[in-house]
Short mmCIF file of C-alpha atoms in Angstrom, two decimals:
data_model
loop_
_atom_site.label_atom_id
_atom_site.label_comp_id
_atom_site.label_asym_id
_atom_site.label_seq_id
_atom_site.Cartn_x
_atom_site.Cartn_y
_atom_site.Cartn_z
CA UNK O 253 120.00 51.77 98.63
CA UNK O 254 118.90 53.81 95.92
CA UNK O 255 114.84 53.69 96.01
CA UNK O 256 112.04 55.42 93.60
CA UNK O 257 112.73 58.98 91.79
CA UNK O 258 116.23 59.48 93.69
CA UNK O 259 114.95 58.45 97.13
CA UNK O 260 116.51 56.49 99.97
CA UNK O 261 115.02 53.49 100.74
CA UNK O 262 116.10 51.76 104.19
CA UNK O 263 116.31 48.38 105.06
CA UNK O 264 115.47 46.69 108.16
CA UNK O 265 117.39 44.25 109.70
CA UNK O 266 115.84 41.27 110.84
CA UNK O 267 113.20 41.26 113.57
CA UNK O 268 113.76 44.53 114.15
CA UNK O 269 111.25 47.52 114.07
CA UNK O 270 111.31 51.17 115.56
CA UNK O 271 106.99 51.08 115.72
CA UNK O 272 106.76 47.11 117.00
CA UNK O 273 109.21 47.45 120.32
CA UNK O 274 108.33 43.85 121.14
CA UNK O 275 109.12 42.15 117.94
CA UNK O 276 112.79 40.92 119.05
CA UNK O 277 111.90 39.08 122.29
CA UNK O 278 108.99 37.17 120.46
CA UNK O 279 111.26 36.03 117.83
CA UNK O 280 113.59 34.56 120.05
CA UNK O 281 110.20 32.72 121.08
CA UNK O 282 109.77 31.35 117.26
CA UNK O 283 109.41 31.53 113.72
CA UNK O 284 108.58 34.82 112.67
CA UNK O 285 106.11 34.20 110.11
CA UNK O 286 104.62 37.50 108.75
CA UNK O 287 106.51 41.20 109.13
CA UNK O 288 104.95 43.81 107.53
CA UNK O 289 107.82 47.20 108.48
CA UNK O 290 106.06 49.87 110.57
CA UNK O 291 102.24 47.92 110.73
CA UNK O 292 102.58 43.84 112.04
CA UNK O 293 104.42 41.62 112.89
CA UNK O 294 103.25 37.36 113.57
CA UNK O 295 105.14 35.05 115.36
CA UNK O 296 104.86 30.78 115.37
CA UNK O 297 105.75 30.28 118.78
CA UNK O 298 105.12 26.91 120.92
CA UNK O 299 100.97 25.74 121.32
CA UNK O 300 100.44 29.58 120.32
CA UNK O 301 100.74 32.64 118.13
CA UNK O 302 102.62 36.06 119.02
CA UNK O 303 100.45 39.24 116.99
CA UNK O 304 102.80 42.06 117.19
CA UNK O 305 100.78 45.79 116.01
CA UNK O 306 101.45 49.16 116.16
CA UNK O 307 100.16 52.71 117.28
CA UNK O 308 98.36 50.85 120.18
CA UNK O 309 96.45 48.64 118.34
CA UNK O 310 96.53 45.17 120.58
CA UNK O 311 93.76 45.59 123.04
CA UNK O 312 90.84 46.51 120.19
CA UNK O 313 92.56 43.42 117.76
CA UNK O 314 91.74 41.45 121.29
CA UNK O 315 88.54 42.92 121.45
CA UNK O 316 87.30 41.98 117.88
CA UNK O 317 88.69 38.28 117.89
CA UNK O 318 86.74 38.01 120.82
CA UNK O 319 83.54 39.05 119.60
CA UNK O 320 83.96 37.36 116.45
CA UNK O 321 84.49 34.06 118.15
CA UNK O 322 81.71 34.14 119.69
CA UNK O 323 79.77 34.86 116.71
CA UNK O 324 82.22 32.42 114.77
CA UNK O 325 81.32 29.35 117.56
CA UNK O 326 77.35 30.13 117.08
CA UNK O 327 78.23 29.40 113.34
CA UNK O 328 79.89 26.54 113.63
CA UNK O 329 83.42 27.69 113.05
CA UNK O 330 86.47 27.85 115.36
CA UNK O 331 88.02 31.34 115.95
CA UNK O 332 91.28 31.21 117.98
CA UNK O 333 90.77 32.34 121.55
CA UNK O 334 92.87 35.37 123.09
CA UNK O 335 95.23 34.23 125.54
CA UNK O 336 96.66 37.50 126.94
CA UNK O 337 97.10 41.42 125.45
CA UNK O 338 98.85 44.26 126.00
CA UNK O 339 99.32 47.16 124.49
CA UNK O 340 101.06 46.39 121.71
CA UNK O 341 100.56 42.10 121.14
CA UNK O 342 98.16 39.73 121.65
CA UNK O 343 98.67 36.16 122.14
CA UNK O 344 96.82 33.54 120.39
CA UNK O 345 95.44 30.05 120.92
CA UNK O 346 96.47 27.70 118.44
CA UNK O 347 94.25 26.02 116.38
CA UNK O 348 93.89 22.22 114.84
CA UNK O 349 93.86 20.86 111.58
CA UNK O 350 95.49 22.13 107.87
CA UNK O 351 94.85 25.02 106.16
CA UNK O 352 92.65 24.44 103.07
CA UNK O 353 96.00 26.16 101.11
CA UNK O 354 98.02 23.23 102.39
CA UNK O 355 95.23 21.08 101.81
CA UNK O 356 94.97 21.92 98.65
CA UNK O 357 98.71 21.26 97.40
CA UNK O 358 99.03 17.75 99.17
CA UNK O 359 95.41 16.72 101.01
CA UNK O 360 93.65 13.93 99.66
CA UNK O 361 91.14 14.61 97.94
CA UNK O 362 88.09 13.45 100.13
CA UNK O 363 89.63 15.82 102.76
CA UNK O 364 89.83 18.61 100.34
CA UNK O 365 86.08 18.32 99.27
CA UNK O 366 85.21 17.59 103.42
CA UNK O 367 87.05 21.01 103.74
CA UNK O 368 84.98 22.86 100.94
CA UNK O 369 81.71 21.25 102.09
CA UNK O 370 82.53 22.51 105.96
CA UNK O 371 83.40 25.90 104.82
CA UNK O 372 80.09 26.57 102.81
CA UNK O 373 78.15 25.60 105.65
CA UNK O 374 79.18 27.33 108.03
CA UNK O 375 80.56 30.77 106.39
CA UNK O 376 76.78 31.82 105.54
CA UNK O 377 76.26 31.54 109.17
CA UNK O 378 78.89 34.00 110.15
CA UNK O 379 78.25 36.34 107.39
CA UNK O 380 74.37 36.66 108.63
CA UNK O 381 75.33 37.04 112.22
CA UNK O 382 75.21 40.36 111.97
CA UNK O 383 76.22 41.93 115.60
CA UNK O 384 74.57 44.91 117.22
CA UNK O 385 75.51 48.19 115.65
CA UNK O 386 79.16 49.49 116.68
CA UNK O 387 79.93 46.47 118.09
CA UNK O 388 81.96 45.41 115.04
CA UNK O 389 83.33 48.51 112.61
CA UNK O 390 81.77 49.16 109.02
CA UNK O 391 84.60 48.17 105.75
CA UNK O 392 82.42 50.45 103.08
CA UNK O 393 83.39 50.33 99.61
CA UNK O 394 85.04 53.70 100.08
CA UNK O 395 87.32 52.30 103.00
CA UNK O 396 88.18 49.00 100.06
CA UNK O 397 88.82 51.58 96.86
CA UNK O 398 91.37 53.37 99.60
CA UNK O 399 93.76 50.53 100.18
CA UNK O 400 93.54 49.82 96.42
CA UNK O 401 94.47 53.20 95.83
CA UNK O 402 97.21 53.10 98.22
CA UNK O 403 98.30 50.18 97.05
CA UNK O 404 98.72 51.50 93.62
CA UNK O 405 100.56 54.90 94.41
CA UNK O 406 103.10 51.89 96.33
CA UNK O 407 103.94 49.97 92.64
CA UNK O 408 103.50 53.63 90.85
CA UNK O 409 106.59 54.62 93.15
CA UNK O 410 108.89 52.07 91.82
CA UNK O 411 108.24 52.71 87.94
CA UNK O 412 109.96 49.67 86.03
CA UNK O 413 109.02 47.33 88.92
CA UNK O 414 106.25 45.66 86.07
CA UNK O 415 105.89 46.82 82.90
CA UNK O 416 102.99 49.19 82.78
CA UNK O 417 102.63 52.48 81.45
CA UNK O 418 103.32 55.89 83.91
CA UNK O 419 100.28 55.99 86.20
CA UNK O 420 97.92 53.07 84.55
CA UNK O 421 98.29 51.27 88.02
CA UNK O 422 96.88 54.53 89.45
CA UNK O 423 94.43 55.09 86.95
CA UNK O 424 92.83 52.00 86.80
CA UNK O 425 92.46 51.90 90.93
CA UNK O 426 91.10 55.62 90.37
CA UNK O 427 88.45 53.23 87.42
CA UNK O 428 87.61 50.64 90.13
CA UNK O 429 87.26 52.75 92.71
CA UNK O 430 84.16 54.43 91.28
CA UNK O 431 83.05 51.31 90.47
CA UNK O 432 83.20 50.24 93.31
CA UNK O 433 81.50 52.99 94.95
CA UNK O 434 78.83 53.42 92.31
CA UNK O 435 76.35 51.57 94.09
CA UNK O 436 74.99 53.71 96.73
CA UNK O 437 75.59 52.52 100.28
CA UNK O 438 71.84 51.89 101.00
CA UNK O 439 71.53 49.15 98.11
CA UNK O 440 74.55 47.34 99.45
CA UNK O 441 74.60 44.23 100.88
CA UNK O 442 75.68 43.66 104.17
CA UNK O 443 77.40 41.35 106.45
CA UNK O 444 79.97 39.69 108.77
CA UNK O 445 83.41 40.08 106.91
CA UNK O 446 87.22 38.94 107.14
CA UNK O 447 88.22 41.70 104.89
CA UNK O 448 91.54 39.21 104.25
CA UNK O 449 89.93 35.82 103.40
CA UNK O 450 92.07 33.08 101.59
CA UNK O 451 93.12 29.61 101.54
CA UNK O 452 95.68 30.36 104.20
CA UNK O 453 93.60 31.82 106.65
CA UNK O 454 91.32 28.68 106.76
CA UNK O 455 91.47 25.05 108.88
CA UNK O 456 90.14 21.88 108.62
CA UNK O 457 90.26 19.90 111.39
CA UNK O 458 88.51 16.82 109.78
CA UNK O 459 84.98 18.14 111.01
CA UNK O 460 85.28 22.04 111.92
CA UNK O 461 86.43 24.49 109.88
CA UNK O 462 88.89 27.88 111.59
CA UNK O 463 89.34 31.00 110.58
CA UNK O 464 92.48 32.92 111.80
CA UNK O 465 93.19 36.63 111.72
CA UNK O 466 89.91 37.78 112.64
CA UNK O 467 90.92 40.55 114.51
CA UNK O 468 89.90 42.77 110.90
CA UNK O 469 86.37 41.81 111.24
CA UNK O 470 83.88 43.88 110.17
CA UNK O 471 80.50 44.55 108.40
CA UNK O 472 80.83 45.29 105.13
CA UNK O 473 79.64 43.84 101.21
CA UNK O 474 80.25 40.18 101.56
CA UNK O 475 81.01 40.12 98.01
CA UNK O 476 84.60 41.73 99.02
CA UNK O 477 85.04 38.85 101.05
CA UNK O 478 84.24 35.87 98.12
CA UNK O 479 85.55 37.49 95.56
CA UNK O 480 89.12 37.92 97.33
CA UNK O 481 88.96 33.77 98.35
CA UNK O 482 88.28 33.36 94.33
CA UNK O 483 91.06 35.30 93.06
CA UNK O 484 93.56 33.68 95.57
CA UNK O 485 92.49 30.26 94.29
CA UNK O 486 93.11 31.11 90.73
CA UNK O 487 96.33 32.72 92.21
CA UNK O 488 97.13 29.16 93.68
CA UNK O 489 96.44 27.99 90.40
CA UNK O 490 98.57 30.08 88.58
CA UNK O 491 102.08 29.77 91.20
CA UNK O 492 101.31 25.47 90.27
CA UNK O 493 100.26 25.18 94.25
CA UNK O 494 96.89 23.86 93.00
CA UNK O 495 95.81 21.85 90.35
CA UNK O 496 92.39 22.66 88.40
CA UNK O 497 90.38 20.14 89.82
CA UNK O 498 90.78 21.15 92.98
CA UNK O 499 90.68 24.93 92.22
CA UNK O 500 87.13 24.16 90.43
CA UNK O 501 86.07 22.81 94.07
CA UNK O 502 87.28 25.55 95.87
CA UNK O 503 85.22 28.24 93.17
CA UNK O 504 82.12 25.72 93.41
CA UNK O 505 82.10 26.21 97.23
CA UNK O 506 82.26 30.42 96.52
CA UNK O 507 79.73 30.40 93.99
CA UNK O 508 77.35 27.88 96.33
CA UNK O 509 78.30 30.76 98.88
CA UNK O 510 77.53 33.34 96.86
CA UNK O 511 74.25 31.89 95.92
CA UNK O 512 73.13 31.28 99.61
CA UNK O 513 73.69 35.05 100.69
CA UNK O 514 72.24 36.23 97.11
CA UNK O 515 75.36 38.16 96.48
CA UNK O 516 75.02 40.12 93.01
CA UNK O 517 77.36 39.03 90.65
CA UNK O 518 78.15 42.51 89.43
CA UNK O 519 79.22 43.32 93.16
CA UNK O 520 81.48 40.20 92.50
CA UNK O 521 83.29 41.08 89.61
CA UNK O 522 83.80 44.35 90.22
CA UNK O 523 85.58 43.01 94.02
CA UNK O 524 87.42 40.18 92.16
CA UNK O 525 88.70 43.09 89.32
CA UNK O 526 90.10 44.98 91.94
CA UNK O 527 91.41 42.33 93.87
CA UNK O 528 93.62 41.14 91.45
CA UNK O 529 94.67 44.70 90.86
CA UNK O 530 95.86 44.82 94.50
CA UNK O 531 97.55 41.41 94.21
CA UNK O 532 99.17 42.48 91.37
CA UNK O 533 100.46 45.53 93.62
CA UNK O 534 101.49 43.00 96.91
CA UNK O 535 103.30 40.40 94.68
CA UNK O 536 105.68 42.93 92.52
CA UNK O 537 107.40 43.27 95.63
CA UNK O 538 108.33 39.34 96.13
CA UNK O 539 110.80 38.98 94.09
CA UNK O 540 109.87 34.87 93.46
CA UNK O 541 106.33 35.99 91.96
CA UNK O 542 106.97 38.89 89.97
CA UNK O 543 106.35 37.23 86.55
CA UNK O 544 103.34 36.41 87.88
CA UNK O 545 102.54 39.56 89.54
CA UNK O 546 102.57 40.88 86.17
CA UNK O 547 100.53 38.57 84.80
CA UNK O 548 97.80 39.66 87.93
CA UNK O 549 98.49 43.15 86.66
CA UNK O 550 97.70 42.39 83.04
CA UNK O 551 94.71 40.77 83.80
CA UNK O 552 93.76 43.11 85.76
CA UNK O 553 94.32 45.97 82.95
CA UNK O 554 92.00 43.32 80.30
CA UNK O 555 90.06 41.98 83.01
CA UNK O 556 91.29 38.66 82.22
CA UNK O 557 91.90 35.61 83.82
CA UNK O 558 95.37 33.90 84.76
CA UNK O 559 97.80 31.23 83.03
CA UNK O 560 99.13 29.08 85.64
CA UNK O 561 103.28 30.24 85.79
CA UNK O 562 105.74 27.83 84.42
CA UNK O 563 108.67 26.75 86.06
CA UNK O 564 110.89 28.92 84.06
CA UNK O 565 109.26 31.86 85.01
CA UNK O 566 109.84 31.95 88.64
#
């Protein structure tokens, strides 16, 4: 089909891909839950989870969710235990309870707050655990203005996809980018990260709180972390998968977060102005959300917040 500035663009049938050879059997295993073309691939099979990667990438994923386990269990958090790896998937223990995104659609509400309350205690914990060096790899604020610049040149490539002018997308990653980067590395905080924290990745079993997908740990500014659980909540918000009360507990728990590791606010904003610049970049391309992927991209462009989506606009 005809892609951006007179390019072919291919697509993939289902479960299949050239650079994840395994991806077919596991399917046939499950429910293939997240495919990202040419990177990862996740699979919901029985009492455990298929992770599909490429170039090779299994055994060090294994490697990390081990460590941070074991850094997650001295914090009081569950971190799902490697069953087997290979070279190119790792299997996955599967862990109890609801995520806090489900939880926060449908949970009642003592449950939800439960949830927040567990998360806040524990997440400090994790974030201080701070391994010995090269045990767990460094996320700078170089590495984070790279994927937001990538993930700009991807939207710039499909001009018309959201209305913007020619290269704003671009220009404005170029803008938080140096922001980003304008503190110099010695006066940055530092701990434990997810580098991919949201609703979604977190359980509540009724006393524990999980994390999932912990094989991108790494030490970095814990404000990326926060800041990226913030914006998704106002994101829930916004797509009408979470009402404002419960949103407000969800930001109460960041901020008490936030507070407990003394993260600087400025660090904050400037990691929630670029995440919503990236999730304005990831949700152009699902078709559902794109209304509201340009409402992430125009607040993102003012610095704004978001207006939850109405029906219509889905």
């Amino acid at each position: 089909m005809p892609g951006p500035a007179g390019r072919l663009v291919r697509l993939s049938p289902f479960a299949r891909d050239l650079r994840l050879p395994g991806l077919p059997a596991a399917a046939r295993t499950g429910e293939l839950v997240v495919h990202r073309l040419s990177r990862r691939a996740v699979v919901a099979a029985p009492e455990r989870y298929v992770k599909l990667l490429a170039r090779g990438r299994a055994p060090r994923a294994a490697e990390l969710s081990e460590r941070v386990r074991v850094l997650g269990a001295a914090a009081g958090l569950a971190v799902p235990r490697v069953l087997r790896a290979g070279e190119h998937a790792l299997e996955l223990a599967v862990l109890p309870g609801r995520s806090l995104h489900a939880l926060g659609a449908e949970g009642p509400r003592g449950e939800v707050d439960a949830a927040w309350a567990a998360w806040a205690a524990a997440w400090p914990r994790l974030a201080r655990a701070l391994p010995a060096p090269g045990l767990l790899p460094e996320h700078a604020a170089e590495d984070e203005a790279r994927t937001l610049a990538r993930w700009a040149a991807h939207l710039d490539a499909f001009p018309g996809l959201l209305d913007a002018p020619p290269g704003a997308v671009s220009a404005l990653a170029v803008r938080l980018g140096r922001r980003l980067t304008g503190l110099p590395a010695p006066r940055r905080d530092r701990a434990v990260l997810h580098r991919d924290l949201h609703d979604q990745q977190l359980l509540f079993d009724g006393e524990r709180i999980g994390a999932l997908d912990l094989d991108t740990a790494a030490v970095g500014e814990p404000a990326l972390d926060l800041a990226n659980l913030a914006v998704h909540l106002d994101l829930r918000h916004a797509q009408g998968l979470l009402g404002p009360d419960r949103r407000a507990v969800g930001r109460a728990a960041v901020a008490a977060v936030a507070d407990e590791l003394a993260v600087d606010p400025a660090r904050l904003a400037v990691h929630a102005a670029a995440t919503r610049l990236r999730l304005a970049c990831v949700y152009a391309f699902r078709p559902r959300w794109r209304p509201l992927a340009q409402q992430l991209l125009d607040a993102a462009l003012a610095d704004g917040p978001l207006d939850p989506v109405r029906p219509g606009d889905r």
